[in-house]
PDB file of C-alpha atoms and ligand atoms in Angstrom:
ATOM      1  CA  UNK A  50      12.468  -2.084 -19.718  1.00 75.00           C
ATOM      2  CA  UNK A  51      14.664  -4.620 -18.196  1.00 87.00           C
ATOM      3  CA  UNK A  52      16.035  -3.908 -14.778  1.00 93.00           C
ATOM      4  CA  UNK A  53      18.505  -6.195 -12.562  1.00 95.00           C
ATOM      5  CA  UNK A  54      18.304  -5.830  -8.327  1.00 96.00           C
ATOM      6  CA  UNK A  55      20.789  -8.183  -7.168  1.00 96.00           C
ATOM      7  CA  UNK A  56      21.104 -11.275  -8.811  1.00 94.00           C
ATOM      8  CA  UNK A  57      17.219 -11.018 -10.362  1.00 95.00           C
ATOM      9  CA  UNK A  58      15.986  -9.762 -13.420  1.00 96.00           C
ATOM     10  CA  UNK A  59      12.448  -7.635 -13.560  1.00 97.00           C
ATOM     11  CA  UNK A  60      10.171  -6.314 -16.261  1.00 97.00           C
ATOM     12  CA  UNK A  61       8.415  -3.188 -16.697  1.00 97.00           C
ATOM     13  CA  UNK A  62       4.665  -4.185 -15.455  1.00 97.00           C
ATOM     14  CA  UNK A  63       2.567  -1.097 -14.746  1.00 98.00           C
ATOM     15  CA  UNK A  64       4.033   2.355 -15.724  1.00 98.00           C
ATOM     16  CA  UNK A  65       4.020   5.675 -14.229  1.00 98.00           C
ATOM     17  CA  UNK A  66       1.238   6.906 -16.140  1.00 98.00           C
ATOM     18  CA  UNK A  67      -0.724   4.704 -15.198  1.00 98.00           C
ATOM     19  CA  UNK A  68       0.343   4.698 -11.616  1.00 98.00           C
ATOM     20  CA  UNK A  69      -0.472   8.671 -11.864  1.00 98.00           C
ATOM     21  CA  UNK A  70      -3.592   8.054 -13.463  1.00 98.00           C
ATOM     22  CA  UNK A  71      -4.896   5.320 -10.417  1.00 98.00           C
ATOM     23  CA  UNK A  72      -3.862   8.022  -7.770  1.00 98.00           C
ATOM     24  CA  UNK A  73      -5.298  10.247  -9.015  1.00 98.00           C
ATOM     25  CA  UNK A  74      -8.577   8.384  -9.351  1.00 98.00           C
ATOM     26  CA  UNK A  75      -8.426   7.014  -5.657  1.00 98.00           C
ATOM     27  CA  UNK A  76      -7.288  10.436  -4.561  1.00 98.00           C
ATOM     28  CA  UNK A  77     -10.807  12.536  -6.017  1.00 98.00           C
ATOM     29  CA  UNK A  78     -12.930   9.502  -4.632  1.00 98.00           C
ATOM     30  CA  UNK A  79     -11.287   9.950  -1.418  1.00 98.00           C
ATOM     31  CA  UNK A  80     -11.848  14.050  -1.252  1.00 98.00           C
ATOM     32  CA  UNK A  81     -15.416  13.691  -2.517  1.00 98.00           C
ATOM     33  CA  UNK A  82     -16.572  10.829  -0.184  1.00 98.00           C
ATOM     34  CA  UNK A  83     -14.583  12.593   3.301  1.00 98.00           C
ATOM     35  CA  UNK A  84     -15.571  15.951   2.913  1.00 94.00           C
ATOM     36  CA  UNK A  85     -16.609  16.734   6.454  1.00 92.00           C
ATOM     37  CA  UNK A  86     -14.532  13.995   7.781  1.00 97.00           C
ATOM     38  CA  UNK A  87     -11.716  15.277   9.069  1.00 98.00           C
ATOM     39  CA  UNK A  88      -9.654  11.835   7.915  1.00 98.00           C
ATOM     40  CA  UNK A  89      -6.978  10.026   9.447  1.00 98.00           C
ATOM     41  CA  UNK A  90      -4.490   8.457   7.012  1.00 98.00           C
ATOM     42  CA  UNK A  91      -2.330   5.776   8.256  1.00 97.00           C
ATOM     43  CA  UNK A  92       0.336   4.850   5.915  1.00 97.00           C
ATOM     44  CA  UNK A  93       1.916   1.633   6.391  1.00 95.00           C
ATOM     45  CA  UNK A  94       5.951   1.903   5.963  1.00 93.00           C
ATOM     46  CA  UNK A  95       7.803   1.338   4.017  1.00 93.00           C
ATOM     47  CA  UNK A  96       6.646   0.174   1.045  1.00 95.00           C
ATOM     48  CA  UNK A  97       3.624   2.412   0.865  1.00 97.00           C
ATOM     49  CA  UNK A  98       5.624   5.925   1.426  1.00 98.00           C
ATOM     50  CA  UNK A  99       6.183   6.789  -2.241  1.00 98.00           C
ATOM     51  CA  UNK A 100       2.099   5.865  -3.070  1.00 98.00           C
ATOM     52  CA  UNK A 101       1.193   7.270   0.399  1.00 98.00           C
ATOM     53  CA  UNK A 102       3.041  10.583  -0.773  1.00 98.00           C
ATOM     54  CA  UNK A 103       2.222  10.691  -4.249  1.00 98.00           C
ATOM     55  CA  UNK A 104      -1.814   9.982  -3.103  1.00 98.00           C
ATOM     56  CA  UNK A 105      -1.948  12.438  -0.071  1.00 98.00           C
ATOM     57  CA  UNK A 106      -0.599  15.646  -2.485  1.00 98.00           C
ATOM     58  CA  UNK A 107      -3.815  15.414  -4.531  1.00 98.00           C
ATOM     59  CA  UNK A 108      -5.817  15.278  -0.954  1.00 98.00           C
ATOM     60  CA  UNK A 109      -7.631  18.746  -0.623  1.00 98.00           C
ATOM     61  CA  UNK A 110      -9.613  18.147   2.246  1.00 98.00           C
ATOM     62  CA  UNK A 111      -8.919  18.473   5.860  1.00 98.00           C
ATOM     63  CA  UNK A 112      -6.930  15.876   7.240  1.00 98.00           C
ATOM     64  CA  UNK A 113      -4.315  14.117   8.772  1.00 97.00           C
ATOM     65  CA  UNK A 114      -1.471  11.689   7.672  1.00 97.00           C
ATOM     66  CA  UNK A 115       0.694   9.244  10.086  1.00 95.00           C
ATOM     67  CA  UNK A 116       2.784   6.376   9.692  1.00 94.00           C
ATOM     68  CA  UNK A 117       3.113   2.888  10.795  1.00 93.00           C
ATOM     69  CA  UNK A 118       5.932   0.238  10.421  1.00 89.00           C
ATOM     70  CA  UNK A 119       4.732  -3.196   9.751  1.00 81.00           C
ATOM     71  CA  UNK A 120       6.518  -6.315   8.251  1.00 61.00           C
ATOM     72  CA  UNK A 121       5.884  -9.519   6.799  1.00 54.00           C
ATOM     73  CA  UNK A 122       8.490  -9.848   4.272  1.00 49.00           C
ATOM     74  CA  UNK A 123      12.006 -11.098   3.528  1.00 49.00           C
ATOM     75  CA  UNK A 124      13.332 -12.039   0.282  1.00 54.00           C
ATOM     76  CA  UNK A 125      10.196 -12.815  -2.255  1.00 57.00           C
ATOM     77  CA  UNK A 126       7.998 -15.013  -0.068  1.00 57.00           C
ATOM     78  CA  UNK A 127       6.019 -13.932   3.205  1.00 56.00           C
ATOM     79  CA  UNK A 128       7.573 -14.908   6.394  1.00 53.00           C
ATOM     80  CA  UNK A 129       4.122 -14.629   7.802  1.00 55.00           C
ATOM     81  CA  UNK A 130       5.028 -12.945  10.705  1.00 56.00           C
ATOM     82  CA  UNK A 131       3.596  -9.283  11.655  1.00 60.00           C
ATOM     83  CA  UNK A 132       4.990  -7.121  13.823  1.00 59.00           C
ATOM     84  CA  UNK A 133       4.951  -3.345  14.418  1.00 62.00           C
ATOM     85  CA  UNK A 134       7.993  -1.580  15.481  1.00 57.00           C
ATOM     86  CA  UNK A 135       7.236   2.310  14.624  1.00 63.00           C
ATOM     87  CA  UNK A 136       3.730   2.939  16.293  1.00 75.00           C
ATOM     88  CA  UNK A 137       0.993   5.865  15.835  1.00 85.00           C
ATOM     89  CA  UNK A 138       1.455   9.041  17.768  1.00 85.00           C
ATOM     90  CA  UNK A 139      -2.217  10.315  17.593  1.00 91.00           C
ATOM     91  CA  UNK A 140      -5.535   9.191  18.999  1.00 93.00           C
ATOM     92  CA  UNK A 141      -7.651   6.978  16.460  1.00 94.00           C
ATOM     93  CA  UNK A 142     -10.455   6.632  19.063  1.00 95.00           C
ATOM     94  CA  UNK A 143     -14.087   8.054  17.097  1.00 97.00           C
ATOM     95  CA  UNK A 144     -11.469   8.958  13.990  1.00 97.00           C
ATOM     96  CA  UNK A 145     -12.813   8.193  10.375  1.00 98.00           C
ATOM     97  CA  UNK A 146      -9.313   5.772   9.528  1.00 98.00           C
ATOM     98  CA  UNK A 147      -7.925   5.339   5.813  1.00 98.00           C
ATOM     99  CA  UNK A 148      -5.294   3.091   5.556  1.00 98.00           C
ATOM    100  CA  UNK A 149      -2.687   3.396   2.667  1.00 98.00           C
ATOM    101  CA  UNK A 150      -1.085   0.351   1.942  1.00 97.00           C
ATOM    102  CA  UNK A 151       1.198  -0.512  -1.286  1.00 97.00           C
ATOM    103  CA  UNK A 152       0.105  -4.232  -1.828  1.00 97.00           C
ATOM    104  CA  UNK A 153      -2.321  -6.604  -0.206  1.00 96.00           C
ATOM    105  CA  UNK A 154      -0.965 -10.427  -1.068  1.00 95.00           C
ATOM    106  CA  UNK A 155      -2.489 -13.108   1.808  1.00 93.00           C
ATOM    107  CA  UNK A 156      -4.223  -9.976   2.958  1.00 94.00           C
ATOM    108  CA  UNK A 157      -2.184 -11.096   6.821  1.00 90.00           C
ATOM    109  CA  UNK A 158      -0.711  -7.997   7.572  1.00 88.00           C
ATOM    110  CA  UNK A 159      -4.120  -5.745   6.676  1.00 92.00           C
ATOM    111  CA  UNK A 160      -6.619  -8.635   8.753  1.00 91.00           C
ATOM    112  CA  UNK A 161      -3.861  -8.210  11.766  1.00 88.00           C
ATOM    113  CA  UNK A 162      -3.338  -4.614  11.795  1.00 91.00           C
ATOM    114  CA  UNK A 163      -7.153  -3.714  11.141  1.00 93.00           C
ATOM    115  CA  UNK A 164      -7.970  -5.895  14.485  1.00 90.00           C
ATOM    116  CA  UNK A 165      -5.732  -3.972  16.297  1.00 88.00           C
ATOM    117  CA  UNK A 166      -6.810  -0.641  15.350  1.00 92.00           C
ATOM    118  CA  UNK A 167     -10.497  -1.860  16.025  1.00 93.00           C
ATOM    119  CA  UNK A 168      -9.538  -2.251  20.029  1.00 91.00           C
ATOM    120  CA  UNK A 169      -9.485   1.759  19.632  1.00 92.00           C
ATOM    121  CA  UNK A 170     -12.813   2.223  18.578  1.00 96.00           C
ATOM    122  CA  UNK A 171     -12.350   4.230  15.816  1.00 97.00           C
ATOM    123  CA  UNK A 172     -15.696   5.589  13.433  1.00 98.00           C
ATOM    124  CA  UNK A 173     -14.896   3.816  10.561  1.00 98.00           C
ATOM    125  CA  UNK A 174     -11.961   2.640   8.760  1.00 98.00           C
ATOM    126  CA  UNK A 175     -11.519   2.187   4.986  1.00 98.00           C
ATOM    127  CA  UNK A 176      -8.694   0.157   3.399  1.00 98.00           C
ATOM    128  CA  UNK A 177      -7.024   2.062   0.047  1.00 98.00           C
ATOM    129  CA  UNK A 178      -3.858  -0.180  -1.602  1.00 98.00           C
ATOM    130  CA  UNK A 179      -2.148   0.373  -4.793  1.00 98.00           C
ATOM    131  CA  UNK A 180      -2.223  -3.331  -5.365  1.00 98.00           C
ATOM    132  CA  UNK A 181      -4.155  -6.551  -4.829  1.00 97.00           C
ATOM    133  CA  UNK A 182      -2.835  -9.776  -5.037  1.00 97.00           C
ATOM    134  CA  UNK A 183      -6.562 -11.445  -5.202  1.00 93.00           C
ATOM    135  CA  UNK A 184      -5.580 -14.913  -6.330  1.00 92.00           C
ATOM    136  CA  UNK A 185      -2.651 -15.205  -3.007  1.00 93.00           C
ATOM    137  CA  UNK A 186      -5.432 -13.810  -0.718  1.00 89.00           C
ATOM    138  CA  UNK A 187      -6.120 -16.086   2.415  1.00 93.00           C
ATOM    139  CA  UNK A 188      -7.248 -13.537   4.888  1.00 91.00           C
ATOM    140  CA  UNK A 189     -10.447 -11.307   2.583  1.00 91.00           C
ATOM    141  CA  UNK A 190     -10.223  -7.673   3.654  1.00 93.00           C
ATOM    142  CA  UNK A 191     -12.574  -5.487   1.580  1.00 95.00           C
ATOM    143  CA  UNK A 192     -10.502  -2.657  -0.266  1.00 98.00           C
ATOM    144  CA  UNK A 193     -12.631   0.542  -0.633  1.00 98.00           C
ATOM    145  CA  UNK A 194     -10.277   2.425  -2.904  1.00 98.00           C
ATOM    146  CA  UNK A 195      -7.893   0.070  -5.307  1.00 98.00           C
ATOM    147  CA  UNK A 196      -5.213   1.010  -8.067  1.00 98.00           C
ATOM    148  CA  UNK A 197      -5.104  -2.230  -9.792  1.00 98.00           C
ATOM    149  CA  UNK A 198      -5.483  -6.104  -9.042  1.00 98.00           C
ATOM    150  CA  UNK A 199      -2.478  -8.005 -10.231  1.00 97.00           C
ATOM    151  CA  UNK A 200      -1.623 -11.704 -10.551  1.00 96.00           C
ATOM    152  CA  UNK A 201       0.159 -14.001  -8.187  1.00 95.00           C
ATOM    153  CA  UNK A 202       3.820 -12.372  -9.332  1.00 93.00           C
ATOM    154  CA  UNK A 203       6.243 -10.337  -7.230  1.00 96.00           C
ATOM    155  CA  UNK A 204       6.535  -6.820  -8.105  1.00 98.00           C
ATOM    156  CA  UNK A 205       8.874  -4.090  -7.042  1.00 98.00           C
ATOM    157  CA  UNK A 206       9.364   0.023  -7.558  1.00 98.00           C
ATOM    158  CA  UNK A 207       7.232   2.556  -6.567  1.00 98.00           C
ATOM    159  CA  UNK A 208       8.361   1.905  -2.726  1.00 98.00           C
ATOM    160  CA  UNK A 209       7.958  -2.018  -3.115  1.00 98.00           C
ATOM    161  CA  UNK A 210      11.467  -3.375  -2.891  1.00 97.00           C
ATOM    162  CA  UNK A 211      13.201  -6.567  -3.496  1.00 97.00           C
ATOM    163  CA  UNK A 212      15.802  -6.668  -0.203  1.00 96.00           C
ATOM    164  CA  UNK A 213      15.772  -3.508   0.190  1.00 96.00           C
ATOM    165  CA  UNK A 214      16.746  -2.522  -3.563  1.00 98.00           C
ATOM    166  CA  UNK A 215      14.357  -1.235  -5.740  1.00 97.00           C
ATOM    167  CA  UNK A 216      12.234   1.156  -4.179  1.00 98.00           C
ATOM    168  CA  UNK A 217      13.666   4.166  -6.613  1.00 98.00           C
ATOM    169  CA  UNK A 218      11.900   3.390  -9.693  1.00 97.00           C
ATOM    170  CA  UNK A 219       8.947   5.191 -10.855  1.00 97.00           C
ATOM    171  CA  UNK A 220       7.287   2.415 -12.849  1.00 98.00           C
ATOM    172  CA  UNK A 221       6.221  -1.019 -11.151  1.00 98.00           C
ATOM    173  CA  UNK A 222       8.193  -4.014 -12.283  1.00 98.00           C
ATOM    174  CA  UNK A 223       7.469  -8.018 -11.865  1.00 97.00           C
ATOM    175  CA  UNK A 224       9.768 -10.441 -12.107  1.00 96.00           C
ATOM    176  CA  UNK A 225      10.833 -12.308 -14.725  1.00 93.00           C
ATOM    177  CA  UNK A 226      11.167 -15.862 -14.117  1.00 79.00           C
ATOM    178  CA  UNK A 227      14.039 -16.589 -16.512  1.00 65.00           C
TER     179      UNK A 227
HETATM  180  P1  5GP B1478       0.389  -9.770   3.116  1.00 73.24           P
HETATM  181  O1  5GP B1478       0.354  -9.757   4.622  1.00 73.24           O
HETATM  182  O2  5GP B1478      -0.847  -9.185   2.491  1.00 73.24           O
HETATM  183  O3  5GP B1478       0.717 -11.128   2.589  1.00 73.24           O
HETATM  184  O4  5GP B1478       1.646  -8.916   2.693  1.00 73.24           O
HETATM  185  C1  5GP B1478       1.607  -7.549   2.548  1.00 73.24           C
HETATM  186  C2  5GP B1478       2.997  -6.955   2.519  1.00 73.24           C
HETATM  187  O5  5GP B1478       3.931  -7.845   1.920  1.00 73.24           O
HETATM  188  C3  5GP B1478       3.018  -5.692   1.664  1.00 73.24           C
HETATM  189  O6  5GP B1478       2.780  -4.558   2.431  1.00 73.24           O
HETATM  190  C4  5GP B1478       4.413  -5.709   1.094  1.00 73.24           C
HETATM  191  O7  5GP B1478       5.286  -5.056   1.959  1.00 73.24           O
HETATM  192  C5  5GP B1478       4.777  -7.172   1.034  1.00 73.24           C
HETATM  193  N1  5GP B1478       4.578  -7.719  -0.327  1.00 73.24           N
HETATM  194  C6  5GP B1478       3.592  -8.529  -0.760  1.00 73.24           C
HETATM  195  N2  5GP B1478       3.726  -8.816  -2.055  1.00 73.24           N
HETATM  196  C7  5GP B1478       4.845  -8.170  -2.454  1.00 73.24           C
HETATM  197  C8  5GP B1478       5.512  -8.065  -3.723  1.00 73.24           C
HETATM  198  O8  5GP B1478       5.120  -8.615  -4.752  1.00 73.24           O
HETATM  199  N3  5GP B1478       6.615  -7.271  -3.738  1.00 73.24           N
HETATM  200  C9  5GP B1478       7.100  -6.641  -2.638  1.00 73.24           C
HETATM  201  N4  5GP B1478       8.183  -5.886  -2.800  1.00 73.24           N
HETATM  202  N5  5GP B1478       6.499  -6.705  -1.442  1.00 73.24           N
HETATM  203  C10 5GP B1478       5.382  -7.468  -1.359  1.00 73.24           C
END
């Protein structure tokens, strides 16, 4: 369905089934493969909070869940800047890391934020993202647990916003270029 944010116009792209259907999927890899683990999530704000929410319900195992603010974005192209204004309040040092993110694009954001969190010395850490942008990637970051690779286009809903607006709807949208 058609939906106007300001003065643009978007299209339905992935639906909430299906966005259930990926969490879901990520989520029982996740509980299998961390077991023992003890996990820390680290959820980057704000896009990722509805997907980081949504994900970490269907987590059964031990673990813990904290939040990060990052940004690269203003408008619908990346400023290419990254900075962090809300840090983490817990020790990552010998911590197995899983990072929630809601879309990887140049992959910028990830590449800087993962180099930081390596200075801690953390046991592992293991990149999960509702989206990939492959095509717009400059900066490869493997991602160990992935909803869906989408084209080049920019999407809102589900926590992605467009200027703020957006964030409310429960199925992903892209927008249309007309
Ligand atoms: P990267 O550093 O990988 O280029 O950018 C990642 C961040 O840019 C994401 O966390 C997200 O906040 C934002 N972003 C990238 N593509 C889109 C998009 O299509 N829509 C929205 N709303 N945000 C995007």
């Amino acid at each position: 369905m058609d939906k106007k944010i300001l003065d643009k116009k978007f299209v339905t792209y992935i639906n909430e089934a299906k966005i259930t259907e990926a969490v879901f999927r990520i989520a029982s890899s996740i509980n299998a493969e961390y077991q023992d683990k003890m996990p820390l999530f680290i959820a980057i704000l704000n896009g990722s909070f509805i997907f980081a929410a949504d994900l970490y319900k269907q987590i059964n195992i031990p673990s813990q869940i904290n939040f990060v603010k990052l940004s690269s974005y203003s408008g619908t192209q990346s400023s290419g800047s990254v900075t962090t204004s809300i840090g983490l309040d817990v020790a990552i040092n010998a911590r197995d890391i899983i990072i929630i993110e809601d879309i990887v694009d140049t992959g910028k954001t990830l590449s800087t934020f993962i180099a930081e969190l390596k200075k801690e010395e953390p046991s592992s850490i293991r990149i999960c993202a509702l989206l990939h942008k492959q095509e717009a990637t400059t900066h490869p970051i493997p991602i160990d647990y992935l909803g869906f690779t989408i084209p080049d286009l920019f999407v809102v809903g589900y926590g992605l916003d467009y200027n703020g607006f957006g964030r409310n709807l429960k199925d992903i949208h892209q927008l249309k270029e007309s």
